Amino acid sequence: MNGFAAVFIIPFSIFVFMFLIVPVITMLLDSFQKANTGFTFANYQSILKNGFYHQAFANSINISLISSLIAMIMAIFATYSLTKLPQSIQNKMINFANLTSNFAGIPLAFAFIVLFGNSGLFILLFEKMGMHSLSSFNLYSLSGLVLIYIYFQLPLAVMLLFPIYNGIQYQWKEAAAILGASTVQFWLKIGVPIILPSLAGTFSILFANAMGAYASAFALTGSSYNLLPVRIGALVSGDVFAQPELASALALSLGAILVAAMLLNEWLTRKVRRDLQ
Protein backbone atom coordinates (compact mmCIF):
# COMPACT_ATOMS: atom_id res chain seq x y z
CA MET A 1 0.00 0.00 0.00
CA ASN A 2 2.84 2.41 0.83
CA GLY A 3 4.57 1.67 -2.50
CA PHE A 4 1.29 2.17 -4.36
CA ALA A 5 0.75 5.55 -2.67
CA ALA A 6 4.31 6.63 -3.48
CA VAL A 7 3.56 6.17 -7.19
CA PHE A 8 1.12 9.08 -6.93
CA ILE A 9 2.78 11.13 -4.18
CA ILE A 10 6.22 11.39 -5.79
CA PRO A 11 5.01 12.86 -9.13
CA PHE A 12 2.72 15.26 -7.24
CA SER A 13 5.60 16.33 -4.98
CA ILE A 14 7.81 16.97 -8.02
CA PHE A 15 5.02 19.01 -9.60
CA VAL A 16 4.56 21.12 -6.46
CA PHE A 17 8.31 21.66 -6.14
CA MET A 18 8.80 22.69 -9.77
CA PHE A 19 5.75 24.96 -10.14
CA LEU A 20 5.41 26.42 -6.63
CA ILE A 21 8.61 26.21 -4.61
CA VAL A 22 11.14 26.83 -7.40
CA PRO A 23 9.43 30.02 -8.66
CA VAL A 24 9.24 31.42 -5.12
CA ILE A 25 12.93 30.68 -4.49
CA THR A 26 13.81 32.22 -7.86
CA MET A 27 11.87 35.39 -7.07
CA LEU A 28 13.48 35.57 -3.64
CA LEU A 29 16.98 35.37 -5.10
CA ASP A 30 16.17 37.81 -7.92
CA SER A 31 14.74 40.35 -5.49
CA PHE A 32 18.22 40.78 -3.98
CA GLN A 33 19.87 41.29 -7.36
CA LYS A 34 20.36 44.33 -9.55
CA ALA A 35 21.58 44.65 -13.11
CA ASN A 36 25.40 44.46 -13.25
CA THR A 37 25.66 44.18 -9.45
CA GLY A 38 25.74 41.43 -6.89
CA PHE A 39 23.72 40.93 -3.75
CA THR A 40 21.90 44.15 -2.80
CA PHE A 41 18.91 45.53 -0.91
CA ALA A 42 18.43 48.25 -3.54
CA ASN A 43 15.12 46.85 -4.78
CA TYR A 44 13.54 46.89 -1.34
CA GLN A 45 15.01 50.32 -0.67
CA SER A 46 13.35 51.58 -3.84
CA ILE A 47 10.00 50.20 -2.68
CA LEU A 48 10.35 51.84 0.74
CA LYS A 49 11.42 55.22 -0.64
CA ASN A 50 9.27 55.51 -3.77
CA GLY A 51 5.86 57.07 -3.12
CA PHE A 52 4.57 55.70 -6.42
CA TYR A 53 4.85 52.16 -5.07
CA HIS A 54 3.34 53.24 -1.76
CA GLN A 55 0.33 54.44 -3.73
CA ALA A 56 0.13 51.10 -5.55
CA PHE A 57 0.05 49.22 -2.24
CA ALA A 58 -2.56 51.60 -0.81
CA ASN A 59 -4.79 51.43 -3.89
CA SER A 60 -4.65 47.64 -4.07
CA ILE A 61 -5.42 47.21 -0.36
CA ASN A 62 -8.18 49.81 -0.55
CA ILE A 63 -9.97 48.28 -3.53
CA SER A 64 -9.54 44.76 -2.12
CA LEU A 65 -11.04 45.68 1.24
CA ILE A 66 -13.96 47.60 -0.26
CA SER A 67 -14.88 44.99 -2.88
CA SER A 68 -14.45 42.09 -0.43
CA LEU A 69 -16.58 43.75 2.23
CA ILE A 70 -19.40 44.65 -0.17
CA ALA A 71 -19.31 41.19 -1.78
CA MET A 72 -19.39 39.55 1.66
CA ILE A 73 -22.42 41.54 2.83
CA MET A 74 -24.31 40.83 -0.39
CA ALA A 75 -23.34 37.14 -0.34
CA ILE A 76 -24.51 36.67 3.26
CA PHE A 77 -28.07 37.63 2.35
CA ALA A 78 -27.99 36.07 -1.12
CA THR A 79 -26.76 32.72 0.19
CA TYR A 80 -29.31 32.67 3.00
CA SER A 81 -32.08 33.32 0.46
CA LEU A 82 -30.64 30.58 -1.75
CA THR A 83 -30.96 28.00 1.04
CA LYS A 84 -34.71 28.65 1.12
CA LEU A 85 -35.17 27.58 -2.52
CA PRO A 86 -35.86 24.01 -3.71
CA GLN A 87 -32.83 21.76 -4.02
CA SER A 88 -32.97 21.64 -7.82
CA ILE A 89 -32.86 25.45 -8.06
CA GLN A 90 -30.04 25.57 -5.50
CA ASN A 91 -27.93 23.25 -7.64
CA LYS A 92 -28.54 25.37 -10.74
CA MET A 93 -27.70 28.59 -8.92
CA ILE A 94 -24.48 27.15 -7.53
CA ASN A 95 -23.47 26.03 -11.02
CA PHE A 96 -24.25 29.54 -12.29
CA ALA A 97 -22.19 31.06 -9.46
CA ASN A 98 -19.29 28.78 -10.37
CA LEU A 99 -19.53 29.94 -13.97
CA THR A 100 -19.66 33.65 -13.19
CA SER A 101 -16.85 33.45 -10.63
CA ASN A 102 -14.55 32.30 -13.43
CA PHE A 103 -15.76 34.97 -15.85
CA ALA A 104 -12.97 37.45 -15.27
CA GLY A 105 -10.01 38.99 -17.02
CA ILE A 106 -10.23 40.61 -20.47
CA PRO A 107 -13.71 39.21 -21.38
CA LEU A 108 -15.18 40.65 -18.19
CA ALA A 109 -13.58 44.06 -18.76
CA PHE A 110 -14.82 44.12 -22.35
CA ALA A 111 -18.35 43.20 -21.25
CA PHE A 112 -18.41 46.06 -18.74
CA ILE A 113 -17.02 48.49 -21.33
CA VAL A 114 -19.87 47.55 -23.69
CA LEU A 115 -22.43 48.08 -20.92
CA PHE A 116 -21.00 50.89 -18.78
CA GLY A 117 -18.25 52.49 -20.87
CA ASN A 118 -18.38 56.10 -22.04
CA SER A 119 -20.69 55.03 -24.88
CA GLY A 120 -21.98 51.91 -23.18
CA LEU A 121 -25.49 50.56 -23.53
CA PHE A 122 -26.69 51.47 -20.04
CA ILE A 123 -24.89 54.82 -20.02
CA LEU A 124 -26.69 55.87 -23.24
CA LEU A 125 -29.96 54.50 -21.85
CA PHE A 126 -29.59 56.48 -18.61
CA GLU A 127 -28.78 59.61 -20.63
CA LYS A 128 -31.90 59.17 -22.76
CA MET A 129 -34.01 58.73 -19.62
CA GLY A 130 -32.57 61.91 -18.13
CA MET A 131 -30.82 60.07 -15.28
CA HIS A 132 -27.69 62.21 -15.46
CA SER A 133 -26.31 61.06 -12.10
CA LEU A 134 -26.11 57.51 -13.48
CA SER A 135 -25.10 58.45 -17.03
CA SER A 136 -22.02 60.25 -15.63
CA PHE A 137 -20.71 57.03 -14.09
CA ASN A 138 -16.98 56.62 -14.82
CA LEU A 139 -16.15 52.98 -15.37
CA TYR A 140 -12.42 53.76 -15.59
CA SER A 141 -12.15 54.96 -11.98
CA LEU A 142 -12.04 53.43 -8.52
CA SER A 143 -15.83 52.97 -8.49
CA GLY A 144 -15.68 51.15 -11.84
CA LEU A 145 -12.92 48.85 -10.66
CA VAL A 146 -14.82 48.10 -7.46
CA LEU A 147 -17.89 47.21 -9.55
CA ILE A 148 -15.91 44.75 -11.65
CA TYR A 149 -14.20 43.25 -8.62
CA ILE A 150 -17.56 42.75 -6.90
CA TYR A 151 -18.84 40.95 -10.00
CA PHE A 152 -16.32 38.10 -9.70
CA GLN A 153 -16.06 38.28 -5.89
CA LEU A 154 -19.78 37.85 -5.19
CA PRO A 155 -20.30 34.41 -6.80
CA LEU A 156 -17.11 33.15 -5.17
CA ALA A 157 -18.39 34.30 -1.78
CA VAL A 158 -21.73 32.60 -2.42
CA MET A 159 -20.03 29.28 -3.19
CA LEU A 160 -17.87 29.54 -0.06
CA LEU A 161 -20.75 30.50 2.23
CA PHE A 162 -23.30 28.02 0.89
CA PRO A 163 -21.94 24.97 2.80
CA ILE A 164 -21.73 27.08 5.96
CA TYR A 165 -25.47 27.74 6.02
CA ASN A 166 -26.17 24.06 5.37
CA GLY A 167 -24.11 23.28 8.47
CA ILE A 168 -26.66 25.07 10.68
CA GLN A 169 -29.01 22.28 11.66
CA TYR A 170 -32.76 22.78 11.64
CA GLN A 171 -32.99 21.18 15.10
CA TRP A 172 -31.11 24.14 16.55
CA LYS A 173 -33.73 26.51 15.23
CA GLU A 174 -36.51 24.34 16.63
CA ALA A 175 -34.86 24.16 20.04
CA ALA A 176 -34.38 27.94 20.08
CA ALA A 177 -38.02 28.48 19.07
CA ILE A 178 -39.24 26.13 21.83
CA LEU A 179 -37.26 28.16 24.35
CA GLY A 180 -38.97 31.32 23.09
CA ALA A 181 -36.21 32.78 20.91
CA SER A 182 -37.21 34.70 17.80
CA THR A 183 -35.49 34.29 14.42
CA VAL A 184 -33.42 37.43 15.04
CA GLN A 185 -32.38 36.21 18.49
CA PHE A 186 -31.41 32.82 17.06
CA TRP A 187 -29.10 34.39 14.52
CA LEU A 188 -27.62 36.88 16.96
CA LYS A 189 -27.02 34.38 19.78
CA ILE A 190 -26.44 31.11 17.90
CA GLY A 191 -26.23 31.41 14.11
CA VAL A 192 -23.79 34.30 13.69
CA PRO A 193 -21.32 33.12 16.39
CA ILE A 194 -21.22 29.68 14.74
CA ILE A 195 -20.55 30.94 11.22
CA LEU A 196 -18.34 33.87 12.26
CA PRO A 197 -15.02 31.98 11.90
CA SER A 198 -16.08 30.80 8.45
CA LEU A 199 -17.07 34.35 7.52
CA ALA A 200 -13.60 35.55 8.51
CA GLY A 201 -11.99 32.81 6.42
CA THR A 202 -14.17 33.66 3.43
CA PHE A 203 -13.27 37.33 3.73
CA SER A 204 -9.55 36.53 3.75
CA ILE A 205 -9.96 34.45 0.57
CA LEU A 206 -11.85 37.28 -1.13
CA PHE A 207 -9.18 39.78 -0.06
CA ALA A 208 -6.39 37.59 -1.46
CA ASN A 209 -8.37 37.04 -4.66
CA ALA A 210 -8.80 40.80 -5.15
CA MET A 211 -5.19 41.66 -4.27
CA GLY A 212 -3.88 39.33 -6.95
CA ALA A 213 -6.34 40.32 -9.70
CA TYR A 214 -4.50 41.65 -12.73
CA ALA A 215 -6.13 41.02 -16.10
CA SER A 216 -9.48 42.74 -15.47
CA ALA A 217 -7.91 45.87 -13.97
CA PHE A 218 -5.24 46.12 -16.66
CA ALA A 219 -7.70 45.54 -19.51
CA LEU A 220 -10.00 48.24 -18.12
CA THR A 221 -7.61 50.98 -17.03
CA GLY A 222 -4.21 49.94 -18.38
CA SER A 223 -1.58 51.73 -16.30
CA SER A 224 -3.74 54.78 -15.59
CA TYR A 225 -4.82 53.43 -12.18
CA ASN A 226 -1.91 52.53 -9.98
CA LEU A 227 -2.40 48.97 -8.68
CA LEU A 228 0.29 46.63 -7.38
CA PRO A 229 -0.31 43.72 -9.82
CA VAL A 230 -0.29 46.19 -12.72
CA ARG A 231 3.02 47.65 -11.52
CA ILE A 232 4.53 44.16 -11.28
CA GLY A 233 3.38 43.33 -14.79
CA ALA A 234 4.78 46.61 -16.15
CA LEU A 235 8.17 45.94 -14.58
CA VAL A 236 8.32 42.43 -16.02
CA SER A 237 7.20 43.27 -19.57
CA GLY A 238 8.17 46.93 -19.82
CA ASP A 239 8.81 48.04 -23.38
CA VAL A 240 11.51 50.53 -22.35
CA PHE A 241 13.11 49.49 -19.06
CA ALA A 242 12.19 46.03 -17.77
CA GLN A 243 13.14 45.49 -14.13
CA PRO A 244 12.30 41.89 -13.25
CA GLU A 245 14.36 42.08 -10.04
CA LEU A 246 12.26 44.96 -8.72
CA ALA A 247 9.13 43.12 -9.87
CA SER A 248 10.24 40.11 -7.81
CA ALA A 249 10.65 42.33 -4.74
CA LEU A 250 7.16 43.78 -5.24
CA ALA A 251 5.70 40.30 -5.77
CA LEU A 252 7.27 39.05 -2.54
CA SER A 253 5.96 42.13 -0.74
CA LEU A 254 2.50 41.34 -2.08
CA GLY A 255 2.89 37.77 -0.87
CA ALA A 256 3.94 39.02 2.56
CA ILE A 257 0.74 41.09 2.79
CA LEU A 258 -1.36 38.05 1.90
CA VAL A 259 0.46 35.86 4.42
CA ALA A 260 -0.04 38.54 7.10
CA ALA A 261 -3.77 38.67 6.25
CA MET A 262 -4.01 34.88 6.52
CA LEU A 263 -2.20 34.84 9.87
CA LEU A 264 -4.47 37.61 11.17
CA ASN A 265 -7.51 35.66 10.03
CA GLU A 266 -6.20 32.50 11.70
CA TRP A 267 -5.63 34.40 14.96
CA LEU A 268 -9.10 35.93 14.87
CA THR A 269 -10.67 32.55 14.07
CA ARG A 270 -8.96 30.88 17.02
CA LYS A 271 -9.93 33.75 19.32
CA VAL A 272 -13.60 33.55 18.28
CA ARG A 273 -13.66 29.79 18.73
CA ARG A 274 -12.10 30.07 22.20
CA ASP A 275 -14.69 32.67 23.18
CA LEU A 276 -17.50 30.37 22.01
CA GLN A 277 -16.26 27.41 24.06
mmCIF file of C-alpha atoms in Angstrom:
data_model
loop_
_atom_site.group_PDB
_atom_site.id
_atom_site.type_symbol
_atom_site.label_atom_id
_atom_site.label_comp_id
_atom_site.label_asym_id
_atom_site.label_seq_id
_atom_site.Cartn_x
_atom_site.Cartn_y
_atom_site.Cartn_z
ATOM 1 C CA MET A 1 0.000 0.000 0.000
ATOM 2 C CA ASN A 2 2.840 2.409 0.826
ATOM 3 C CA GLY A 3 4.565 1.667 -2.495
ATOM 4 C CA PHE A 4 1.286 2.169 -4.359
ATOM 5 C CA ALA A 5 0.750 5.546 -2.667
ATOM 6 C CA ALA A 6 4.305 6.627 -3.477
ATOM 7 C CA VAL A 7 3.559 6.173 -7.187
ATOM 8 C CA PHE A 8 1.123 9.084 -6.931
ATOM 9 C CA ILE A 9 2.777 11.133 -4.176
ATOM 10 C CA ILE A 10 6.221 11.391 -5.792
ATOM 11 C CA PRO A 11 5.015 12.859 -9.128
ATOM 12 C CA PHE A 12 2.724 15.257 -7.239
ATOM 13 C CA SER A 13 5.601 16.332 -4.977
ATOM 14 C CA ILE A 14 7.807 16.973 -8.022
ATOM 15 C CA PHE A 15 5.019 19.011 -9.604
ATOM 16 C CA VAL A 16 4.558 21.123 -6.462
ATOM 17 C CA PHE A 17 8.308 21.656 -6.139
ATOM 18 C CA MET A 18 8.799 22.694 -9.774
ATOM 19 C CA PHE A 19 5.754 24.962 -10.140
ATOM 20 C CA LEU A 20 5.410 26.418 -6.626
ATOM 21 C CA ILE A 21 8.611 26.211 -4.612
ATOM 22 C CA VAL A 22 11.140 26.830 -7.399
ATOM 23 C CA PRO A 23 9.428 30.024 -8.664
ATOM 24 C CA VAL A 24 9.241 31.422 -5.123
ATOM 25 C CA ILE A 25 12.932 30.675 -4.493
ATOM 26 C CA THR A 26 13.815 32.219 -7.858
ATOM 27 C CA MET A 27 11.873 35.392 -7.067
ATOM 28 C CA LEU A 28 13.480 35.568 -3.636
ATOM 29 C CA LEU A 29 16.981 35.369 -5.101
ATOM 30 C CA ASP A 30 16.168 37.812 -7.918
ATOM 31 C CA SER A 31 14.740 40.349 -5.491
ATOM 32 C CA PHE A 32 18.219 40.776 -3.980
ATOM 33 C CA GLN A 33 19.869 41.288 -7.357
ATOM 34 C CA LYS A 34 20.365 44.325 -9.548
ATOM 35 C CA ALA A 35 21.580 44.651 -13.109
ATOM 36 C CA ASN A 36 25.402 44.455 -13.247
ATOM 37 C CA THR A 37 25.661 44.175 -9.451
ATOM 38 C CA GLY A 38 25.744 41.426 -6.891
ATOM 39 C CA PHE A 39 23.721 40.934 -3.746
ATOM 40 C CA THR A 40 21.905 44.149 -2.801
ATOM 41 C CA PHE A 41 18.915 45.534 -0.909
ATOM 42 C CA ALA A 42 18.428 48.250 -3.542
ATOM 43 C CA ASN A 43 15.119 46.854 -4.783
ATOM 44 C CA TYR A 44 13.537 46.895 -1.339
ATOM 45 C CA GLN A 45 15.010 50.316 -0.667
ATOM 46 C CA SER A 46 13.350 51.576 -3.843
ATOM 47 C CA ILE A 47 10.005 50.201 -2.678
ATOM 48 C CA LEU A 48 10.351 51.841 0.736
ATOM 49 C CA LYS A 49 11.420 55.219 -0.636
ATOM 50 C CA ASN A 50 9.274 55.513 -3.774
ATOM 51 C CA GLY A 51 5.859 57.074 -3.115
ATOM 52 C CA PHE A 52 4.566 55.701 -6.419
ATOM 53 C CA TYR A 53 4.852 52.156 -5.070
ATOM 54 C CA HIS A 54 3.344 53.236 -1.757
ATOM 55 C CA GLN A 55 0.327 54.442 -3.733
ATOM 56 C CA ALA A 56 0.130 51.098 -5.549
ATOM 57 C CA PHE A 57 0.050 49.219 -2.240
ATOM 58 C CA ALA A 58 -2.556 51.598 -0.807
ATOM 59 C CA ASN A 59 -4.790 51.434 -3.888
ATOM 60 C CA SER A 60 -4.649 47.638 -4.069
ATOM 61 C CA ILE A 61 -5.416 47.205 -0.361
ATOM 62 C CA ASN A 62 -8.179 49.807 -0.549
ATOM 63 C CA ILE A 63 -9.968 48.280 -3.527
ATOM 64 C CA SER A 64 -9.540 44.760 -2.124
ATOM 65 C CA LEU A 65 -11.037 45.682 1.242
ATOM 66 C CA ILE A 66 -13.962 47.604 -0.260
ATOM 67 C CA SER A 67 -14.878 44.989 -2.878
ATOM 68 C CA SER A 68 -14.455 42.085 -0.433
ATOM 69 C CA LEU A 69 -16.584 43.753 2.230
ATOM 70 C CA ILE A 70 -19.396 44.646 -0.173
ATOM 71 C CA ALA A 71 -19.313 41.189 -1.778
ATOM 72 C CA MET A 72 -19.389 39.546 1.664
ATOM 73 C CA ILE A 73 -22.420 41.540 2.828
ATOM 74 C CA MET A 74 -24.312 40.834 -0.390
ATOM 75 C CA ALA A 75 -23.337 37.145 -0.338
ATOM 76 C CA ILE A 76 -24.513 36.669 3.258
ATOM 77 C CA PHE A 77 -28.068 37.634 2.349
ATOM 78 C CA ALA A 78 -27.986 36.070 -1.120
ATOM 79 C CA THR A 79 -26.755 32.719 0.192
ATOM 80 C CA TYR A 80 -29.309 32.675 3.004
ATOM 81 C CA SER A 81 -32.082 33.315 0.465
ATOM 82 C CA LEU A 82 -30.636 30.585 -1.749
ATOM 83 C CA THR A 83 -30.960 28.002 1.044
ATOM 84 C CA LYS A 84 -34.712 28.647 1.119
ATOM 85 C CA LEU A 85 -35.173 27.577 -2.521
ATOM 86 C CA PRO A 86 -35.856 24.014 -3.714
ATOM 87 C CA GLN A 87 -32.832 21.757 -4.024
ATOM 88 C CA SER A 88 -32.973 21.644 -7.819
ATOM 89 C CA ILE A 89 -32.858 25.447 -8.058
ATOM 90 C CA GLN A 90 -30.042 25.570 -5.501
ATOM 91 C CA ASN A 91 -27.926 23.250 -7.644
ATOM 92 C CA LYS A 92 -28.535 25.366 -10.743
ATOM 93 C CA MET A 93 -27.703 28.594 -8.924
ATOM 94 C CA ILE A 94 -24.475 27.148 -7.526
ATOM 95 C CA ASN A 95 -23.475 26.032 -11.015
ATOM 96 C CA PHE A 96 -24.248 29.542 -12.290
ATOM 97 C CA ALA A 97 -22.190 31.060 -9.455
ATOM 98 C CA ASN A 98 -19.288 28.778 -10.366
ATOM 99 C CA LEU A 99 -19.527 29.937 -13.974
ATOM 100 C CA THR A 100 -19.660 33.652 -13.187
ATOM 101 C CA SER A 101 -16.851 33.447 -10.625
ATOM 102 C CA ASN A 102 -14.549 32.297 -13.432
ATOM 103 C CA PHE A 103 -15.760 34.969 -15.852
ATOM 104 C CA ALA A 104 -12.970 37.453 -15.271
ATOM 105 C CA GLY A 105 -10.009 38.994 -17.024
ATOM 106 C CA ILE A 106 -10.233 40.610 -20.468
ATOM 107 C CA PRO A 107 -13.708 39.213 -21.383
ATOM 108 C CA LEU A 108 -15.184 40.654 -18.189
ATOM 109 C CA ALA A 109 -13.576 44.056 -18.759
ATOM 110 C CA PHE A 110 -14.816 44.116 -22.354
ATOM 111 C CA ALA A 111 -18.354 43.201 -21.247
ATOM 112 C CA PHE A 112 -18.413 46.063 -18.738
ATOM 113 C CA ILE A 113 -17.022 48.488 -21.329
ATOM 114 C CA VAL A 114 -19.875 47.549 -23.695
ATOM 115 C CA LEU A 115 -22.434 48.081 -20.924
ATOM 116 C CA PHE A 116 -21.000 50.891 -18.777
ATOM 117 C CA GLY A 117 -18.248 52.492 -20.869
ATOM 118 C CA ASN A 118 -18.378 56.100 -22.036
ATOM 119 C CA SER A 119 -20.694 55.035 -24.877
ATOM 120 C CA GLY A 120 -21.978 51.909 -23.178
ATOM 121 C CA LEU A 121 -25.493 50.564 -23.530
ATOM 122 C CA PHE A 122 -26.688 51.467 -20.036
ATOM 123 C CA ILE A 123 -24.890 54.823 -20.024
ATOM 124 C CA LEU A 124 -26.694 55.868 -23.240
ATOM 125 C CA LEU A 125 -29.962 54.504 -21.853
ATOM 126 C CA PHE A 126 -29.592 56.484 -18.611
ATOM 127 C CA GLU A 127 -28.785 59.613 -20.625
ATOM 128 C CA LYS A 128 -31.901 59.166 -22.763
ATOM 129 C CA MET A 129 -34.008 58.734 -19.624
ATOM 130 C CA GLY A 130 -32.567 61.914 -18.126
ATOM 131 C CA MET A 131 -30.817 60.072 -15.278
ATOM 132 C CA HIS A 132 -27.692 62.214 -15.458
ATOM 133 C CA SER A 133 -26.314 61.061 -12.105
ATOM 134 C CA LEU A 134 -26.106 57.511 -13.484
ATOM 135 C CA SER A 135 -25.097 58.448 -17.026
ATOM 136 C CA SER A 136 -22.017 60.247 -15.628
ATOM 137 C CA PHE A 137 -20.710 57.031 -14.090
ATOM 138 C CA ASN A 138 -16.983 56.623 -14.816
ATOM 139 C CA LEU A 139 -16.147 52.977 -15.371
ATOM 140 C CA TYR A 140 -12.419 53.756 -15.586
ATOM 141 C CA SER A 141 -12.151 54.962 -11.985
ATOM 142 C CA LEU A 142 -12.040 53.426 -8.518
ATOM 143 C CA SER A 143 -15.830 52.967 -8.491
ATOM 144 C CA GLY A 144 -15.681 51.154 -11.842
ATOM 145 C CA LEU A 145 -12.922 48.850 -10.663
ATOM 146 C CA VAL A 146 -14.825 48.101 -7.458
ATOM 147 C CA LEU A 147 -17.895 47.208 -9.546
ATOM 148 C CA ILE A 148 -15.915 44.752 -11.654
ATOM 149 C CA TYR A 149 -14.202 43.254 -8.615
ATOM 150 C CA ILE A 150 -17.561 42.748 -6.899
ATOM 151 C CA TYR A 151 -18.840 40.954 -9.998
ATOM 152 C CA PHE A 152 -16.322 38.103 -9.698
ATOM 153 C CA GLN A 153 -16.061 38.284 -5.888
ATOM 154 C CA LEU A 154 -19.782 37.849 -5.187
ATOM 155 C CA PRO A 155 -20.300 34.409 -6.795
ATOM 156 C CA LEU A 156 -17.105 33.151 -5.169
ATOM 157 C CA ALA A 157 -18.389 34.304 -1.777
ATOM 158 C CA VAL A 158 -21.734 32.597 -2.422
ATOM 159 C CA MET A 159 -20.026 29.278 -3.192
ATOM 160 C CA LEU A 160 -17.873 29.537 -0.062
ATOM 161 C CA LEU A 161 -20.751 30.501 2.230
ATOM 162 C CA PHE A 162 -23.296 28.018 0.887
ATOM 163 C CA PRO A 163 -21.938 24.970 2.804
ATOM 164 C CA ILE A 164 -21.726 27.083 5.964
ATOM 165 C CA TYR A 165 -25.468 27.737 6.022
ATOM 166 C CA ASN A 166 -26.171 24.063 5.365
ATOM 167 C CA GLY A 167 -24.113 23.283 8.475
ATOM 168 C CA ILE A 168 -26.661 25.066 10.677
ATOM 169 C CA GLN A 169 -29.014 22.280 11.661
ATOM 170 C CA TYR A 170 -32.760 22.783 11.640
ATOM 171 C CA GLN A 171 -32.995 21.180 15.098
ATOM 172 C CA TRP A 172 -31.107 24.143 16.549
ATOM 173 C CA LYS A 173 -33.732 26.513 15.230
ATOM 174 C CA GLU A 174 -36.507 24.336 16.626
ATOM 175 C CA ALA A 175 -34.861 24.162 20.043
ATOM 176 C CA ALA A 176 -34.383 27.935 20.082
ATOM 177 C CA ALA A 177 -38.023 28.477 19.075
ATOM 178 C CA ILE A 178 -39.241 26.134 21.826
ATOM 179 C CA LEU A 179 -37.257 28.159 24.352
ATOM 180 C CA GLY A 180 -38.967 31.317 23.092
ATOM 181 C CA ALA A 181 -36.210 32.783 20.908
ATOM 182 C CA SER A 182 -37.208 34.700 17.797
ATOM 183 C CA THR A 183 -35.493 34.289 14.421
ATOM 184 C CA VAL A 184 -33.422 37.426 15.038
ATOM 185 C CA GLN A 185 -32.384 36.210 18.488
ATOM 186 C CA PHE A 186 -31.413 32.818 17.062
ATOM 187 C CA TRP A 187 -29.098 34.387 14.520
ATOM 188 C CA LEU A 188 -27.619 36.881 16.963
ATOM 189 C CA LYS A 189 -27.021 34.382 19.775
ATOM 190 C CA ILE A 190 -26.441 31.106 17.900
ATOM 191 C CA GLY A 191 -26.228 31.406 14.111
ATOM 192 C CA VAL A 192 -23.789 34.297 13.691
ATOM 193 C CA PRO A 193 -21.319 33.115 16.389
ATOM 194 C CA ILE A 194 -21.222 29.675 14.745
ATOM 195 C CA ILE A 195 -20.553 30.939 11.221
ATOM 196 C CA LEU A 196 -18.339 33.874 12.258
ATOM 197 C CA PRO A 197 -15.019 31.975 11.905
ATOM 198 C CA SER A 198 -16.077 30.801 8.453
ATOM 199 C CA LEU A 199 -17.066 34.352 7.516
ATOM 200 C CA ALA A 200 -13.599 35.548 8.508
ATOM 201 C CA GLY A 201 -11.988 32.809 6.420
ATOM 202 C CA THR A 202 -14.170 33.662 3.430
ATOM 203 C CA PHE A 203 -13.267 37.331 3.728
ATOM 204 C CA SER A 204 -9.551 36.531 3.749
ATOM 205 C CA ILE A 205 -9.956 34.453 0.568
ATOM 206 C CA LEU A 206 -11.847 37.285 -1.131
ATOM 207 C CA PHE A 207 -9.184 39.778 -0.059
ATOM 208 C CA ALA A 208 -6.392 37.592 -1.457
ATOM 209 C CA ASN A 209 -8.372 37.041 -4.658
ATOM 210 C CA ALA A 210 -8.799 40.796 -5.147
ATOM 211 C CA MET A 211 -5.193 41.657 -4.265
ATOM 212 C CA GLY A 212 -3.877 39.333 -6.946
ATOM 213 C CA ALA A 213 -6.340 40.318 -9.698
ATOM 214 C CA TYR A 214 -4.498 41.648 -12.728
ATOM 215 C CA ALA A 215 -6.130 41.017 -16.104
ATOM 216 C CA SER A 216 -9.480 42.740 -15.466
ATOM 217 C CA ALA A 217 -7.915 45.865 -13.970
ATOM 218 C CA PHE A 218 -5.239 46.125 -16.661
ATOM 219 C CA ALA A 219 -7.701 45.537 -19.514
ATOM 220 C CA LEU A 220 -10.000 48.240 -18.118
ATOM 221 C CA THR A 221 -7.605 50.981 -17.029
ATOM 222 C CA GLY A 222 -4.210 49.944 -18.378
ATOM 223 C CA SER A 223 -1.583 51.728 -16.298
ATOM 224 C CA SER A 224 -3.740 54.782 -15.588
ATOM 225 C CA TYR A 225 -4.824 53.434 -12.185
ATOM 226 C CA ASN A 226 -1.906 52.527 -9.975
ATOM 227 C CA LEU A 227 -2.395 48.973 -8.677
ATOM 228 C CA LEU A 228 0.287 46.631 -7.383
ATOM 229 C CA PRO A 229 -0.309 43.717 -9.821
ATOM 230 C CA VAL A 230 -0.291 46.191 -12.725
ATOM 231 C CA ARG A 231 3.016 47.646 -11.525
ATOM 232 C CA ILE A 232 4.534 44.162 -11.280
ATOM 233 C CA GLY A 233 3.376 43.332 -14.787
ATOM 234 C CA ALA A 234 4.777 46.610 -16.153
ATOM 235 C CA LEU A 235 8.166 45.943 -14.576
ATOM 236 C CA VAL A 236 8.318 42.434 -16.021
ATOM 237 C CA SER A 237 7.199 43.269 -19.566
ATOM 238 C CA GLY A 238 8.170 46.926 -19.816
ATOM 239 C CA ASP A 239 8.807 48.036 -23.385
ATOM 240 C CA VAL A 240 11.506 50.532 -22.352
ATOM 241 C CA PHE A 241 13.110 49.485 -19.060
ATOM 242 C CA ALA A 242 12.187 46.030 -17.768
ATOM 243 C CA GLN A 243 13.140 45.494 -14.127
ATOM 244 C CA PRO A 244 12.296 41.892 -13.249
ATOM 245 C CA GLU A 245 14.359 42.078 -10.040
ATOM 246 C CA LEU A 246 12.257 44.958 -8.724
ATOM 247 C CA ALA A 247 9.129 43.124 -9.869
ATOM 248 C CA SER A 248 10.241 40.105 -7.807
ATOM 249 C CA ALA A 249 10.647 42.327 -4.738
ATOM 250 C CA LEU A 250 7.160 43.776 -5.243
ATOM 251 C CA ALA A 251 5.699 40.297 -5.768
ATOM 252 C CA LEU A 252 7.266 39.046 -2.539
ATOM 253 C CA SER A 253 5.955 42.128 -0.738
ATOM 254 C CA LEU A 254 2.500 41.345 -2.083
ATOM 255 C CA GLY A 255 2.891 37.765 -0.874
ATOM 256 C CA ALA A 256 3.941 39.023 2.560
ATOM 257 C CA ILE A 257 0.743 41.085 2.790
ATOM 258 C CA LEU A 258 -1.363 38.049 1.895
ATOM 259 C CA VAL A 259 0.460 35.860 4.422
ATOM 260 C CA ALA A 260 -0.041 38.537 7.102
ATOM 261 C CA ALA A 261 -3.766 38.671 6.251
ATOM 262 C CA MET A 262 -4.011 34.878 6.516
ATOM 263 C CA LEU A 263 -2.202 34.841 9.869
ATOM 264 C CA LEU A 264 -4.470 37.606 11.169
ATOM 265 C CA ASN A 265 -7.507 35.658 10.028
ATOM 266 C CA GLU A 266 -6.199 32.505 11.701
ATOM 267 C CA TRP A 267 -5.627 34.395 14.960
ATOM 268 C CA LEU A 268 -9.105 35.931 14.872
ATOM 269 C CA THR A 269 -10.675 32.553 14.070
ATOM 270 C CA ARG A 270 -8.961 30.878 17.023
ATOM 271 C CA LYS A 271 -9.930 33.751 19.316
ATOM 272 C CA VAL A 272 -13.597 33.552 18.279
ATOM 273 C CA ARG A 273 -13.660 29.790 18.727
ATOM 274 C CA ARG A 274 -12.103 30.071 22.197
ATOM 275 C CA ASP A 275 -14.694 32.670 23.180
ATOM 276 C CA LEU A 276 -17.497 30.368 22.007
ATOM 277 C CA GLN A 277 -16.259 27.411 24.063
#
